[in-house]
Every structure is written in structure tokens, then in C-alpha cells.
XYZ file of C-alpha atoms in Angstrom:
683
model
C 185.554 -66.907 193.530
C 187.987 -64.162 194.486
C 186.680 -61.478 192.162
C 183.782 -60.480 189.936
C 183.736 -58.675 186.611
C 182.126 -55.242 186.464
C 180.719 -54.196 183.094
C 181.164 -50.433 183.035
C 180.175 -47.737 180.542
C 182.265 -44.585 180.188
C 181.671 -41.201 178.609
C 183.435 -42.088 175.370
C 182.325 -42.438 171.728
C 183.057 -46.178 171.897
C 179.786 -48.082 171.736
C 180.681 -50.780 174.227
C 181.035 -51.481 177.918
C 184.423 -52.157 179.503
C 185.248 -55.059 181.810
C 187.051 -54.393 185.096
C 187.944 -56.739 187.935
C 186.621 -56.188 191.461
C 187.979 -58.286 194.381
C 185.395 -60.072 196.498
C 187.956 -61.118 199.149
C 190.987 -59.279 200.431
C 193.663 -60.829 202.652
C 194.900 -58.731 205.538
C 198.647 -59.505 205.546
C 199.317 -57.934 208.935
C 196.448 -59.404 210.915
C 195.987 -62.661 209.056
C 192.280 -61.992 208.646
C 190.209 -61.409 205.578
C 188.095 -58.368 204.779
C 185.292 -58.486 202.230
C 184.421 -55.195 200.546
C 180.792 -54.558 199.744
C 179.679 -56.248 196.534
C 179.076 -53.567 193.878
C 175.593 -53.090 192.473
C 174.308 -52.248 189.027
C 173.655 -48.512 188.845
C 176.587 -47.516 191.063
C 179.313 -45.102 189.998
C 182.847 -46.446 189.991
C 186.287 -44.916 189.504
C 188.423 -46.808 186.987
C 191.746 -46.414 185.160
C 191.247 -45.620 181.474
C 194.358 -45.059 179.427
C 196.518 -42.702 181.445
C 193.578 -41.225 183.327
C 191.244 -42.156 186.118
C 187.631 -41.593 185.085
C 184.191 -42.176 186.490
C 182.086 -44.955 185.000
C 178.702 -46.530 185.620
C 178.158 -50.216 186.404
C 175.609 -51.668 183.973
C 176.300 -55.366 184.544
C 178.109 -57.802 186.856
C 179.468 -61.160 185.680
C 181.694 -63.989 186.837
C 183.653 -64.203 183.582
C 185.169 -62.040 180.852
C 186.688 -62.440 177.410
C 189.447 -59.953 178.268
C 192.829 -61.698 178.780
C 193.918 -61.735 182.429
C 197.079 -59.777 181.688
C 195.040 -56.946 180.187
C 192.249 -56.895 182.760
C 192.460 -53.908 185.104
C 191.050 -53.470 188.587
C 188.320 -50.954 189.320
C 189.632 -48.471 191.856
C 186.703 -47.340 193.970
C 182.930 -47.763 194.047
C 180.883 -44.747 195.136
C 179.044 -46.588 197.891
C 178.074 -43.257 199.469
C 175.469 -42.789 196.720
C 172.507 -45.127 196.402
C 172.511 -46.913 193.027
C 170.777 -45.279 190.117
C 167.474 -47.138 189.638
C 166.913 -49.715 186.916
C 164.138 -47.643 185.316
C 166.575 -44.741 184.956
C 169.083 -47.039 183.255
C 166.315 -48.252 180.937
C 165.528 -44.631 180.044
C 169.185 -44.024 179.190
C 169.308 -47.247 177.156
C 166.267 -46.171 175.170
C 167.743 -42.708 174.519
C 171.069 -44.247 173.495
C 169.369 -46.720 171.180
C 166.914 -44.272 169.617
C 169.359 -41.405 169.133
C 172.149 -43.790 168.073
C 174.696 -42.889 170.742
C 176.782 -45.041 173.110
C 175.115 -45.630 176.474
C 178.022 -44.017 178.326
C 177.597 -40.788 176.333
C 173.990 -40.631 177.513
C 174.160 -41.778 181.127
C 177.323 -40.066 182.419
C 176.686 -36.527 181.032
C 173.170 -36.733 182.486
C 174.754 -36.600 185.953
C 176.107 -33.408 187.582
C 179.852 -32.906 187.088
C 180.571 -33.070 190.814
C 179.193 -36.621 190.936
C 181.698 -37.635 188.292
C 184.690 -36.071 190.036
C 187.611 -38.350 190.933
C 187.618 -37.054 194.510
C 184.734 -38.037 196.766
C 184.862 -34.971 199.041
C 182.292 -32.945 197.077
C 179.798 -35.817 197.030
C 180.136 -36.445 200.759
C 179.844 -32.739 201.596
C 176.685 -32.340 199.526
C 175.135 -35.536 200.891
C 175.520 -34.087 204.380
C 173.829 -30.851 203.305
C 170.963 -32.748 201.694
C 170.539 -34.929 204.792
C 170.458 -31.810 206.953
C 167.633 -30.394 204.816
C 165.591 -33.598 205.122
C 162.594 -32.578 207.217
C 158.997 -33.800 207.435
C 157.000 -32.454 204.528
C 153.413 -31.363 204.063
C 152.256 -31.546 200.450
C 148.979 -29.746 201.182
C 148.870 -26.672 198.952
C 148.311 -23.191 200.281
C 144.985 -21.553 199.303
C 144.235 -22.140 195.626
C 142.345 -19.710 193.393
C 138.998 -20.788 191.996
C 139.103 -22.339 188.531
C 136.755 -21.749 185.648
C 134.860 -24.699 184.216
C 137.433 -25.503 181.516
C 140.341 -25.376 183.962
C 138.517 -27.596 186.449
C 137.744 -30.146 183.746
C 141.425 -30.232 182.765
C 142.626 -30.645 186.367
C 140.161 -33.453 187.038
C 141.081 -35.269 183.809
C 144.824 -35.143 184.559
C 144.624 -35.990 188.262
C 142.195 -38.881 187.763
C 144.467 -40.656 185.284
C 145.838 -43.802 186.906
C 148.065 -44.923 184.034
C 149.876 -43.592 180.986
C 147.680 -40.926 179.443
C 149.109 -38.051 177.391
C 147.085 -34.824 177.621
C 147.516 -31.871 175.250
C 146.544 -28.794 177.281
C 145.690 -26.408 174.461
C 144.970 -23.000 175.918
C 145.059 -19.460 174.607
C 147.740 -17.244 176.133
C 146.695 -16.172 179.609
C 144.160 -18.986 179.965
C 145.683 -20.245 183.216
C 147.629 -23.294 182.065
C 150.087 -22.811 184.932
C 147.251 -22.957 187.467
C 146.091 -26.210 185.902
C 149.604 -27.621 186.331
C 149.738 -26.551 189.985
C 146.366 -27.895 191.005
C 146.839 -31.153 189.093
C 150.242 -31.528 190.785
C 148.640 -30.947 194.194
C 146.173 -33.765 193.586
C 148.902 -36.144 192.386
C 151.127 -35.346 195.385
C 148.203 -35.965 197.731
C 147.708 -39.472 196.350
C 151.049 -40.743 197.686
C 153.347 -39.466 200.461
C 156.467 -39.888 198.328
C 155.117 -38.972 194.867
C 157.248 -36.707 192.673
C 156.159 -34.355 189.878
C 158.480 -33.152 187.101
C 157.740 -29.812 185.395
C 159.785 -28.889 182.319
C 160.161 -25.375 180.896
C 161.991 -24.579 177.657
C 164.371 -21.863 178.869
C 166.320 -21.002 182.008
C 164.843 -17.512 182.304
C 161.352 -19.002 182.700
C 162.285 -20.945 185.842
C 162.390 -18.125 188.465
C 158.805 -16.977 187.931
C 157.395 -20.503 187.980
C 159.619 -21.488 190.902
C 158.197 -18.577 192.915
C 154.654 -19.762 192.130
C 155.547 -23.281 193.241
C 157.188 -22.195 196.492
C 154.256 -19.948 197.386
C 151.760 -22.708 196.664
C 153.729 -25.637 198.151
C 155.600 -24.062 201.054
C 155.622 -27.341 202.988
C 157.611 -29.484 200.545
C 161.048 -29.510 198.984
C 161.336 -28.206 195.440
C 164.406 -28.857 193.301
C 165.467 -26.935 190.220
C 167.750 -28.315 187.524
C 169.235 -26.323 184.664
C 172.636 -25.592 183.147
C 172.822 -22.080 184.588
C 173.227 -23.342 188.159
C 176.541 -23.472 189.982
C 177.848 -27.043 190.126
C 177.553 -27.338 193.903
C 173.983 -26.086 193.845
C 173.058 -28.348 190.964
C 174.415 -31.491 192.609
C 172.491 -30.732 195.824
C 169.232 -30.339 193.940
C 169.957 -33.470 191.898
C 170.666 -35.458 195.062
C 167.449 -34.281 196.729
C 165.550 -35.486 193.650
C 167.462 -38.780 193.428
C 166.907 -39.516 197.123
C 163.196 -38.735 196.841
C 163.298 -35.704 199.153
C 162.317 -33.184 196.471
C 158.657 -33.705 195.636
C 158.503 -31.209 192.747
C 161.361 -30.930 190.265
C 161.438 -27.908 187.951
C 163.935 -27.779 185.130
C 164.910 -27.308 181.525
C 165.459 -30.130 179.044
C 168.345 -31.738 180.978
C 165.957 -32.473 183.879
C 164.216 -35.189 181.847
C 167.295 -37.370 182.428
C 167.331 -36.822 186.201
C 166.959 -39.769 188.577
C 163.427 -39.526 190.022
C 162.552 -42.747 191.858
C 158.917 -41.861 192.636
C 157.893 -39.904 189.540
C 154.085 -39.829 189.180
C 153.410 -37.026 186.668
C 155.301 -35.042 184.015
C 154.395 -31.569 182.739
C 155.967 -30.064 179.600
C 155.190 -26.350 179.459
C 155.376 -24.638 176.034
C 155.817 -28.098 174.530
C 156.160 -26.679 171.012
C 159.367 -24.823 171.835
C 162.416 -25.885 169.762
C 164.611 -25.353 172.857
C 163.512 -28.797 174.037
C 165.741 -30.271 171.312
C 169.406 -30.527 172.286
C 171.591 -29.270 169.432
C 174.957 -30.804 170.334
C 176.251 -34.044 171.804
C 173.256 -36.292 172.411
C 170.726 -34.522 170.170
C 167.653 -35.622 172.080
C 164.164 -34.157 172.317
C 163.232 -33.683 175.975
C 159.564 -33.550 174.976
C 159.695 -36.906 173.220
C 161.724 -38.509 176.016
C 159.199 -37.169 178.531
C 156.362 -38.910 176.716
C 158.386 -42.138 176.525
C 159.283 -41.902 180.214
C 155.626 -41.404 181.129
C 154.737 -44.515 179.122
C 157.607 -46.440 180.774
C 156.312 -45.530 184.251
C 152.622 -45.728 183.270
C 151.891 -42.187 184.511
C 150.107 -39.137 183.044
C 152.005 -36.551 181.017
C 150.731 -33.049 180.210
C 151.907 -31.105 177.154
C 150.848 -27.464 177.408
C 150.872 -24.790 174.715
C 148.879 -22.054 173.052
C 150.472 -23.129 169.760
C 151.122 -26.884 169.947
C 153.751 -28.504 167.763
C 152.345 -30.110 164.642
C 153.460 -33.507 165.974
C 151.331 -33.073 169.118
C 148.484 -31.524 167.128
C 148.398 -34.575 164.857
C 148.424 -36.911 167.882
C 145.451 -35.014 169.284
C 143.584 -35.208 165.961
C 144.181 -38.961 165.784
C 143.163 -39.320 169.474
C 146.561 -40.589 170.634
C 146.555 -37.561 172.931
C 143.525 -36.257 174.786
C 143.036 -32.585 173.966
C 141.958 -30.353 176.860
C 141.018 -26.891 175.619
C 141.130 -23.584 177.499
C 139.419 -21.049 175.258
C 139.132 -18.091 177.645
C 141.580 -16.023 179.642
C 141.661 -17.007 183.288
C 141.481 -13.475 184.723
C 137.956 -12.110 184.732
C 137.458 -9.264 182.227
C 140.856 -9.977 180.627
C 140.378 -10.395 176.883
C 142.659 -11.352 174.050
C 144.351 -8.356 172.420
C 143.230 -7.012 169.074
C 145.817 -7.845 166.398
C 146.332 -5.173 163.727
C 148.560 -5.159 160.665
C 150.608 -2.127 159.619
C 151.548 -2.231 155.941
C 155.065 -0.795 155.823
C 154.832 -0.397 152.054
C 152.252 2.334 152.664
C 153.322 3.550 156.107
C 157.091 3.894 155.819
C 158.954 3.386 159.114
C 161.364 5.991 160.413
C 164.180 4.441 162.451
C 162.253 1.180 162.328
C 159.028 2.606 163.802
C 155.916 3.652 161.885
C 154.000 6.746 162.931
C 151.003 4.641 163.950
C 153.155 2.615 166.307
C 154.714 5.754 167.808
C 151.239 7.190 168.392
C 150.077 3.971 170.042
C 153.096 3.916 172.373
C 152.455 7.551 173.351
C 148.829 6.723 174.155
C 149.931 3.891 176.473
C 152.449 6.164 178.161
C 149.733 8.732 178.874
C 147.633 6.029 180.533
C 150.541 4.692 182.606
C 150.579 1.373 180.729
C 153.524 -0.632 179.418
C 154.485 -1.388 175.816
C 156.616 -4.214 174.452
C 158.518 -4.062 171.166
C 159.597 -7.463 169.903
C 162.591 -7.710 167.588
C 164.407 -11.026 167.404
C 167.723 -9.482 166.463
C 170.134 -8.352 169.146
C 172.957 -5.866 168.719
C 172.781 -2.387 167.215
C 172.880 -3.243 163.538
C 173.127 -6.604 161.713
C 175.922 -5.250 159.512
C 177.860 -2.094 158.662
C 178.718 -1.251 155.078
C 180.640 1.177 152.865
C 178.561 2.928 150.202
C 181.687 3.833 148.219
C 183.101 0.364 147.480
C 180.459 -2.072 148.755
C 182.490 -3.481 151.668
C 180.387 -5.074 154.404
C 181.380 -6.390 157.832
C 181.651 -10.112 157.141
C 183.033 -12.581 159.652
C 186.351 -13.967 158.452
C 185.625 -17.347 160.084
C 181.912 -17.869 159.308
C 179.359 -17.489 156.559
C 177.840 -14.620 158.515
C 178.074 -10.900 159.128
C 179.736 -9.262 162.093
C 176.977 -7.564 164.069
C 177.560 -4.031 165.278
C 177.336 -3.641 169.072
C 177.514 0.113 169.522
C 177.654 0.195 173.322
C 180.686 -2.117 173.378
C 182.193 -0.454 170.300
C 182.599 -3.917 168.828
C 181.720 -5.945 165.772
C 180.750 -9.399 167.008
C 179.946 -12.699 165.300
C 176.993 -14.365 166.986
C 178.127 -17.783 165.734
C 181.846 -18.105 166.552
C 182.279 -15.209 168.973
C 184.884 -13.332 166.917
C 185.155 -9.698 168.025
C 186.725 -6.690 166.294
C 186.729 -2.990 167.028
C 184.422 -0.933 164.829
C 186.709 0.438 162.101
C 187.064 4.232 161.817
C 187.156 3.921 158.041
C 186.496 1.331 155.350
C 189.263 -1.322 155.408
C 189.075 -1.522 151.597
C 188.880 2.067 150.320
C 189.382 4.281 153.383
C 185.932 5.884 153.263
C 185.093 7.202 156.743
C 181.341 7.269 156.140
C 180.405 3.710 157.159
C 176.704 3.085 157.557
C 174.850 0.653 159.842
C 172.334 -1.412 157.848
C 169.237 -2.833 159.503
C 168.235 -2.586 163.134
C 168.857 -4.602 166.238
C 167.470 -4.163 169.726
C 170.178 -1.666 170.722
C 169.370 0.642 167.816
C 165.631 0.521 168.514
C 166.387 1.297 172.167
C 168.350 4.355 171.062
C 165.545 5.519 168.753
C 162.887 5.153 171.457
C 164.988 7.100 173.945
C 165.151 9.975 171.446
C 161.426 9.903 170.611
C 160.267 9.442 174.220
C 162.920 11.105 176.419
C 160.554 11.040 179.400
C 159.898 7.286 179.162
C 161.758 4.542 181.002
C 163.063 2.421 178.118
C 164.482 -1.022 178.962
C 166.090 -3.720 176.824
C 166.193 -7.461 177.569
C 168.268 -9.704 175.315
C 171.251 -12.029 175.525
C 173.634 -9.052 175.644
C 171.937 -7.263 178.539
C 171.528 -10.441 180.617
C 174.952 -12.061 180.365
C 175.668 -12.141 184.086
C 174.169 -14.794 186.338
C 170.906 -13.577 187.852
C 170.700 -10.557 185.542
C 167.768 -11.940 183.542
C 165.733 -12.572 186.701
C 166.550 -9.069 187.979
C 165.578 -7.553 184.623
C 162.178 -9.236 184.555
C 161.579 -8.225 188.185
C 162.164 -4.631 187.126
C 159.440 -4.934 184.512
C 157.035 -6.668 186.910
C 157.503 -3.882 189.479
C 156.286 -1.353 186.916
C 159.626 0.449 186.675
C 159.618 0.161 182.870
C 157.416 2.007 180.374
C 158.728 0.578 177.111
C 160.373 -2.836 176.910
C 162.409 -3.974 173.900
C 163.298 -7.624 173.694
C 164.112 -10.709 171.681
C 162.479 -14.121 172.035
C 163.515 -14.059 175.713
C 160.459 -11.900 176.446
C 158.070 -13.717 174.122
C 156.789 -16.503 176.347
C 155.783 -17.415 179.845
C 156.031 -13.978 181.452
C 152.987 -12.430 183.072
C 153.305 -8.652 182.696
C 150.228 -7.283 184.470
C 150.367 -3.730 183.088
C 151.385 -4.513 179.518
C 148.724 -3.486 176.984
C 150.634 -2.943 173.723
C 152.853 -5.369 171.825
C 154.542 -4.577 168.517
C 156.439 -6.987 166.247
C 158.936 -4.947 164.237
C 160.514 -7.177 161.614
C 158.951 -10.637 161.378
C 158.895 -11.018 157.580
C 162.257 -12.728 157.084
C 160.925 -16.007 158.474
C 158.246 -16.115 155.765
C 160.901 -16.906 153.150
C 163.237 -19.139 155.129
C 164.629 -22.352 153.657
C 163.479 -24.117 156.829
C 160.044 -25.611 156.224
C 159.293 -25.187 159.940
C 159.879 -21.424 159.808
C 156.215 -20.433 159.390
C 155.161 -22.733 162.232
C 157.796 -21.210 164.498
C 156.975 -17.644 163.455
C 153.281 -18.128 164.175
C 154.080 -19.594 167.595
C 156.533 -16.795 168.351
C 154.103 -14.031 167.367
C 151.186 -15.693 169.149
C 153.291 -16.045 172.280
C 154.564 -12.471 172.289
C 151.063 -11.187 171.498
C 149.853 -13.102 174.525
C 151.927 -10.880 176.838
C 149.365 -8.096 176.273
C 146.123 -7.692 178.204
C 146.639 -10.472 180.736
C 145.186 -8.419 183.610
C 141.586 -7.259 183.893
C 140.804 -4.357 181.629
C 140.688 -1.042 183.467
C 137.439 0.846 183.448
C 137.431 3.183 180.470
C 140.734 1.767 179.269
C 141.498 0.852 175.686
C 141.588 -2.718 174.508
C 145.022 -4.253 174.476
C 146.450 -4.442 170.993
C 149.178 -6.076 168.964
C 150.684 -4.224 166.002
C 152.628 -6.135 163.368
C 154.750 -4.109 160.952
C 154.984 -6.069 157.703
C 155.460 -5.661 153.975
C 153.153 -8.629 153.362
C 149.839 -7.781 155.067
C 147.886 -10.314 152.992
C 149.932 -13.332 154.063
C 147.654 -16.088 155.447
C 149.801 -16.375 158.571
C 149.016 -12.803 159.597
C 145.320 -13.278 158.899
C 145.285 -16.334 161.163
C 146.998 -14.278 163.861
C 144.399 -11.524 163.572
C 141.675 -14.113 164.121
C 143.605 -15.900 166.928
C 142.894 -18.993 164.852
C 145.636 -21.519 165.460
C 143.288 -24.408 164.673
C 142.862 -23.493 161.010
C 146.493 -22.512 160.624
C 147.725 -25.815 162.073
C 145.272 -27.890 160.050
C 146.343 -26.150 156.831
C 150.012 -26.734 157.664
C 149.361 -30.401 158.382
C 147.640 -30.783 155.028
C 150.610 -29.145 153.272
C 153.087 -31.359 155.126
C 151.170 -34.513 154.255
C 151.021 -33.588 150.567
C 154.751 -32.767 150.546
C 155.715 -35.902 152.555
C 157.281 -33.933 155.378
C 157.278 -34.495 159.151
C 155.211 -35.450 161.049
C 154.180 -37.745 158.151
C 157.695 -38.932 157.468
C 160.721 -39.712 159.649
C 164.161 -38.240 159.094
C 167.804 -38.602 160.060
C 170.472 -36.062 159.193
C 174.143 -36.836 158.641
C 176.331 -33.778 159.200
C 179.954 -33.588 158.095
C 182.561 -30.993 159.091
C 185.962 -30.434 157.508
C 188.502 -27.693 156.821
C 187.368 -27.633 153.198
C 183.804 -27.961 151.961
C 184.684 -30.396 149.188
C 186.182 -32.840 151.702
C 182.919 -32.833 153.662
C 180.860 -33.272 150.477
C 183.079 -36.123 149.257
C 182.543 -37.931 152.554
C 178.777 -37.474 152.256
C 178.810 -38.856 148.709
C 180.608 -41.930 150.051
C 178.005 -42.166 152.802
C 175.186 -41.900 150.263
C 176.702 -44.739 148.248
C 176.532 -46.924 151.373
C 172.880 -46.061 151.974
C 171.289 -48.822 149.905
C 167.857 -49.690 151.282
C 164.570 -49.827 149.342
C 162.662 -48.312 152.282
C 164.954 -45.293 152.598
C 165.030 -42.106 150.537
C 168.500 -40.586 150.305
C 168.689 -36.909 149.359
C 171.684 -35.264 147.721
C 174.529 -33.990 149.921
C 174.424 -30.194 150.161
C 176.267 -27.452 152.068
C 174.489 -26.295 155.213
C 172.787 -22.899 155.112
C 175.420 -21.561 157.497
C 178.211 -23.271 155.568
C 181.232 -22.079 157.511
C 181.444 -21.634 161.304
C 184.724 -20.965 163.127
C 186.789 -21.886 160.040
C 185.051 -25.237 159.649
C 182.972 -26.021 156.550
C 179.778 -27.983 157.035
C 177.544 -30.084 154.779
C 174.611 -32.392 155.332
C 172.838 -35.447 153.945
C 169.180 -36.098 154.743
C 167.683 -39.595 154.729
C 163.962 -40.270 155.122
C 161.486 -43.099 155.547
C 157.759 -43.516 156.036
C 158.529 -46.073 158.762
C 160.238 -45.104 162.016
C 161.410 -48.697 162.776
C 162.778 -49.051 159.242
C 164.717 -45.793 159.589
C 166.109 -46.847 162.975
C 167.239 -50.228 161.637
C 168.864 -48.608 158.613
C 170.685 -45.903 160.608
C 172.109 -48.400 163.099
C 173.717 -50.425 160.282
C 174.663 -47.292 158.352
C 176.607 -45.881 161.315
C 178.601 -49.117 161.499
C 179.528 -48.708 157.824
C 180.369 -45.014 158.314
C 182.754 -45.839 161.145
C 184.622 -48.147 158.777
C 185.310 -45.260 156.383
C 188.770 -43.806 156.807
C 188.240 -40.066 156.740
C 189.469 -36.843 158.327
C 185.889 -35.635 158.470
C 184.115 -35.094 161.771
C 180.576 -36.411 161.396
C 177.439 -36.984 163.431
C 173.972 -38.412 162.878
C 170.876 -36.709 164.275
C 167.540 -38.483 164.582
C 164.430 -36.318 164.080
C 166.392 -33.171 163.151
C 164.672 -29.827 163.678
C 167.354 -27.571 162.183
C 167.965 -28.551 158.566
């Protein structure tokens, strides 16, 4: 046989593999001898012609025959023999993700690899392989001195490290209870069990990686640690990926994309802040890194740890039904550090001035006098959510989205946070000419301005997506806070989780009420988690002698809402159990399984017409088909959007239905751009 057939998947929406010919014997015309190139292997990358381009593919099968006519069969150009093949278990993970989330295998496997690996030229790969080989040195996984654990922490570490097979653990600990230390000491025990063992630690956001990476490098100074997230430069990312793929990196720290990394000796997975919605990818392959992590742990028969102070209702239900083992940490890890006192400020009685009530201002002043830090949490960046004209009613709407243009005073711009449209702040009303335009509502910039006026002597600092645009700026900003160079910190959800501010004793939530009335049934769950997390930034260090208790102040118009009462009692258990009961009665997740069909078109009616056609195709007695409706944010960047939700009480039944449904949808001739999401979290 002179050639074999390579079955190759490409990063295309076509749900198939492509056959290419690879010669097994070449004749040397000049020397009359034959040369035999290395036989390709499954899991290797290969450069192939596709249309008018040359693209990188992945070999998923090798055969001695093909159904493609000989005159249409093309030759593969080059196999990346420099890189060891991707392991079979990694391919199985990609196949599962492709099958479960209803995407072609090529759209899962190829984007999971760093861009430089998929480049047509081999120079970058070879250069980075040399750098990785140069860094390959003998490693010592023995941890540096470890702090003593309390009884609950020790029990958790022992339970995780002693697991010899698949065992999911829900590490349920109050904020500041030392969950990170449990991860580190459990990882140390797992690494000690095998000289080539690897541990994967996932965090929900990029800005949480530097602090945890520093902890890891201080604790495990004798081993290689790789980080993987989308904020890395491509050269840096490919080096870290290669060190993980080649087994040199023993600990891999990353965001959701790291769950699809090649880790040949993976022995434990940790998912920190497992409840966080950031673990769900919202474009392309809409996968849940948390769910894939649990599946991968089961595939490899290894322990997986899901940590949170406010677990997702899915994980909470698994713990209640004993599918997960719950490990509780009920006390703060630092001696004499206590949970902050949560107090409610009724803004109907205590009217805010410039967004701040007098009680909050007094509390901030008290902390300033004691040399302590305060944090004001407002999940709304910019100066003002909208500007308006009192004379004619004009407001700053985005011309391309169903949204307002947000006022950014420092940049002198109106900016849409959805499509990126920018305009200069008008000097007068575009409709009637009135020059007295008013900012309505408050964003972080406006609160920063107000605090600077009230406390001119204080060092006021803002951390949000606007102030941390540049690479490394977020890490530098948090370092500034940790060094004590900030008295009052204003921030969005970026500051709400994972950060250990030693001198922070006051937290205030300024405008949390809007989530109480959201159309999203998950809004209350997310709000509770957000407020519990940001409250947990206070009082993490030992209480100073004679010092006041740390406190959390929540400014609200609805002081009697059950959510706020649960927060005051630090009672997530009751809150979660009540929510689960409501969800079960209403037949909502996690008691039902969902898939969401989204449609996008230049006109809303075109999208809705397509969804009505799709609904007519959805004939299955085990499936509930809801009516097509416009999305809450109907128009984004001049594209109208609508959605159709289908549900079932059986996950396998829903999967079977969706697979056939997608085939029928592809047969529809339509100008609509559509996608199907399994287990949607943003409806």
C-alpha cells in the first residue's frame, strides 16, 4: 500500500471529518532509493489544503480506504511530528463536549489549542519547544512550610487526598474559612503520591490568577507551574500549554479554557468559586467548565473539588442527594477573625445624597480615623447609566442596541457597553437644544467623584473594567490595595471575590435592588452570591484590640426582602433550600433540563418567523416547547435577536431530541444566523 487515508477534523461548522491522502512510500528519483516518512498517528496536528487555504487539522482516525473519489482526494501537506500526539483521553473529552453541546468535533478540539500551535509555519512551535526543553529541570514537589489547619480544614484535606478514584467533593466554606489552604495542602498530598502527577486548579476570572499564582509559587517553589488564560500573550500561552502537555508543569492554574488543556498525568481537579457564571462560555462552544471538569474527573477516575461559600443550586442539590460529599468550613481560618455584621439601611427613610446615606458616610469616616479600609460595591461602571433632557424627555439611547449610552465623564464619551459605540457627550440636547442635560443614576466614576469631595484627605481608588483595560493593570491595582495605599476602594464585581484585603473592615453595597426584579429566574441566586462574596472581603484579618467589628452595610429600598434577611444571618443553607423548593415547584433547573435556540437577523420578525418554523419541527411528546420571544436585550450592534426555549425532565431525551432537531434546522433555508445552547444560563 503506497498511502493511507487520514481522517481529519477542522475548525469548521461542518459536522464531519475530512479524508486526506498520506504517502507511505516516496521514490527518490535522483538516487533511485526510497524514503519512508514517519507514519502519522491519531492525535497529531496536520497541515492540509482546504478550499483556497492551508489550515491546521487534527488526525482523529487512520484508514486504508475512503469513499472520496481519487480525483477529488487531496494530499495532506505536513504532519507536526515535532509535537507529541494529543492523548486519546483528551480526544475523548473533546468528543464528549462536542456531542453534549451539539457542536462539530473540530470546533471543539482545534480552538482548545493555542493559536501558535495552529499556525501554518512551524517556526513558532519549534522555538517554544526549545524554550520548554531548556526549562526542564529536576523538580521537588515537597511544599515549603505549611500553616497549621483547624480541625475542619484538616478533615477536608484528608478526605480529598485519600480519595483513590472519582469522588466529587463540595467544599462549602464561609468567606475567609481557608478554602485556598485546603486546595494547596490537598494538592501537596496528591503530588507526593506520584512523581509525575498533575493538579488542575480553575478560577472564574483572569484577575484572580495572580494572587493564587503567588501563593502556589511560594508554597511549591521546587516545581513548574503553568498558567492558562485568554489574557496571556500567544507566545507565553503556548509555552505554558506545552509544559502542561509534556507533563513538565505539575500544577496548572487557569480560567475556564484550561479545562480543555492536554494534561497527560492529571490526578486532581479543583474548581474555585464553582458557582460563578463565568465558568459558562457565552459564545462559540457554549460549554460549562465546571460541568466538564466533573466529567473529566469521572473519565480519569480522580477526585474533583468544587469550592464556594455560596454553591450553585446544581451542586447544592447534588450534595443533598449525596452525589457529592459536602465538606463544611464553618469558621474563619484566621484566629480572632469573625464574620462581619450585616446591616440594612432603608433608603426610603434615610435618603441618599449623591448615592451615599449619612450613616454610610459616618461609617466610612470612622474607618478612616482608625486607619482601616472601606470598600463600596456598585456593579455599574461609568459615570452615569444615562443622560437625559428634562425639557423634551430625550435620553442617550444607543442607535445600534436596545440599551442606553453610558456616560464616561473622564473620557468625555457616551459609550455602549454592548456594541462599543462611542459618541462625544453633547453640549446640548440633540432634539430641542436644551443645554441643561442631566446625568441619571450613578456609576463607579460618579461615586468616586462624590467620595473625593466628601473625604478630600482620603486616598480614593476605583477598580473596574475601565480602570484596568491595559494588560497587568488589574494586578497592579490590587497590589496597590494590598499594600495599604488605598483608604476607600470603589469597585464592580471584579473586587467581589477571591481577594484577601487584610485591612478592610467596611463593605457597602450601594444599589443591589435591581436584581430582585429581574426577568432572569437565577437573578436572586446570583445576587445573594455576589453580596455574600463582597461581604466576605471584610474582617478577614484578626480583629485589632479595641477595634470595631467589621460590618457590611446594604442600602436598599426593600429592607424586608427575605434575601437580605438571609444575608444578615449568613444563612446560605436556608436560602438555598428555599430556592430549591421554589425551583422544584416551578419545574425549573436543576429539576428540568433546557436547550435554547437563538436566532439573529436584521429584522426581528425574520428571526421570530424562523423560530416559529423551528417550533413546528419540534414534535416530541417528551419535550416542552415554549413560545418564541424577543430576547431581553433585543437589538445588539444592529442585529435583532429572539429565542426559543425547549425543556425536558430527562437529559438523555433532550439530547436525543436536540441532535435530530439540529439536523432539521440545517435543512431550513433561511438568512437567519442561529445557534443552540445546552444548559443555558442567560435566558
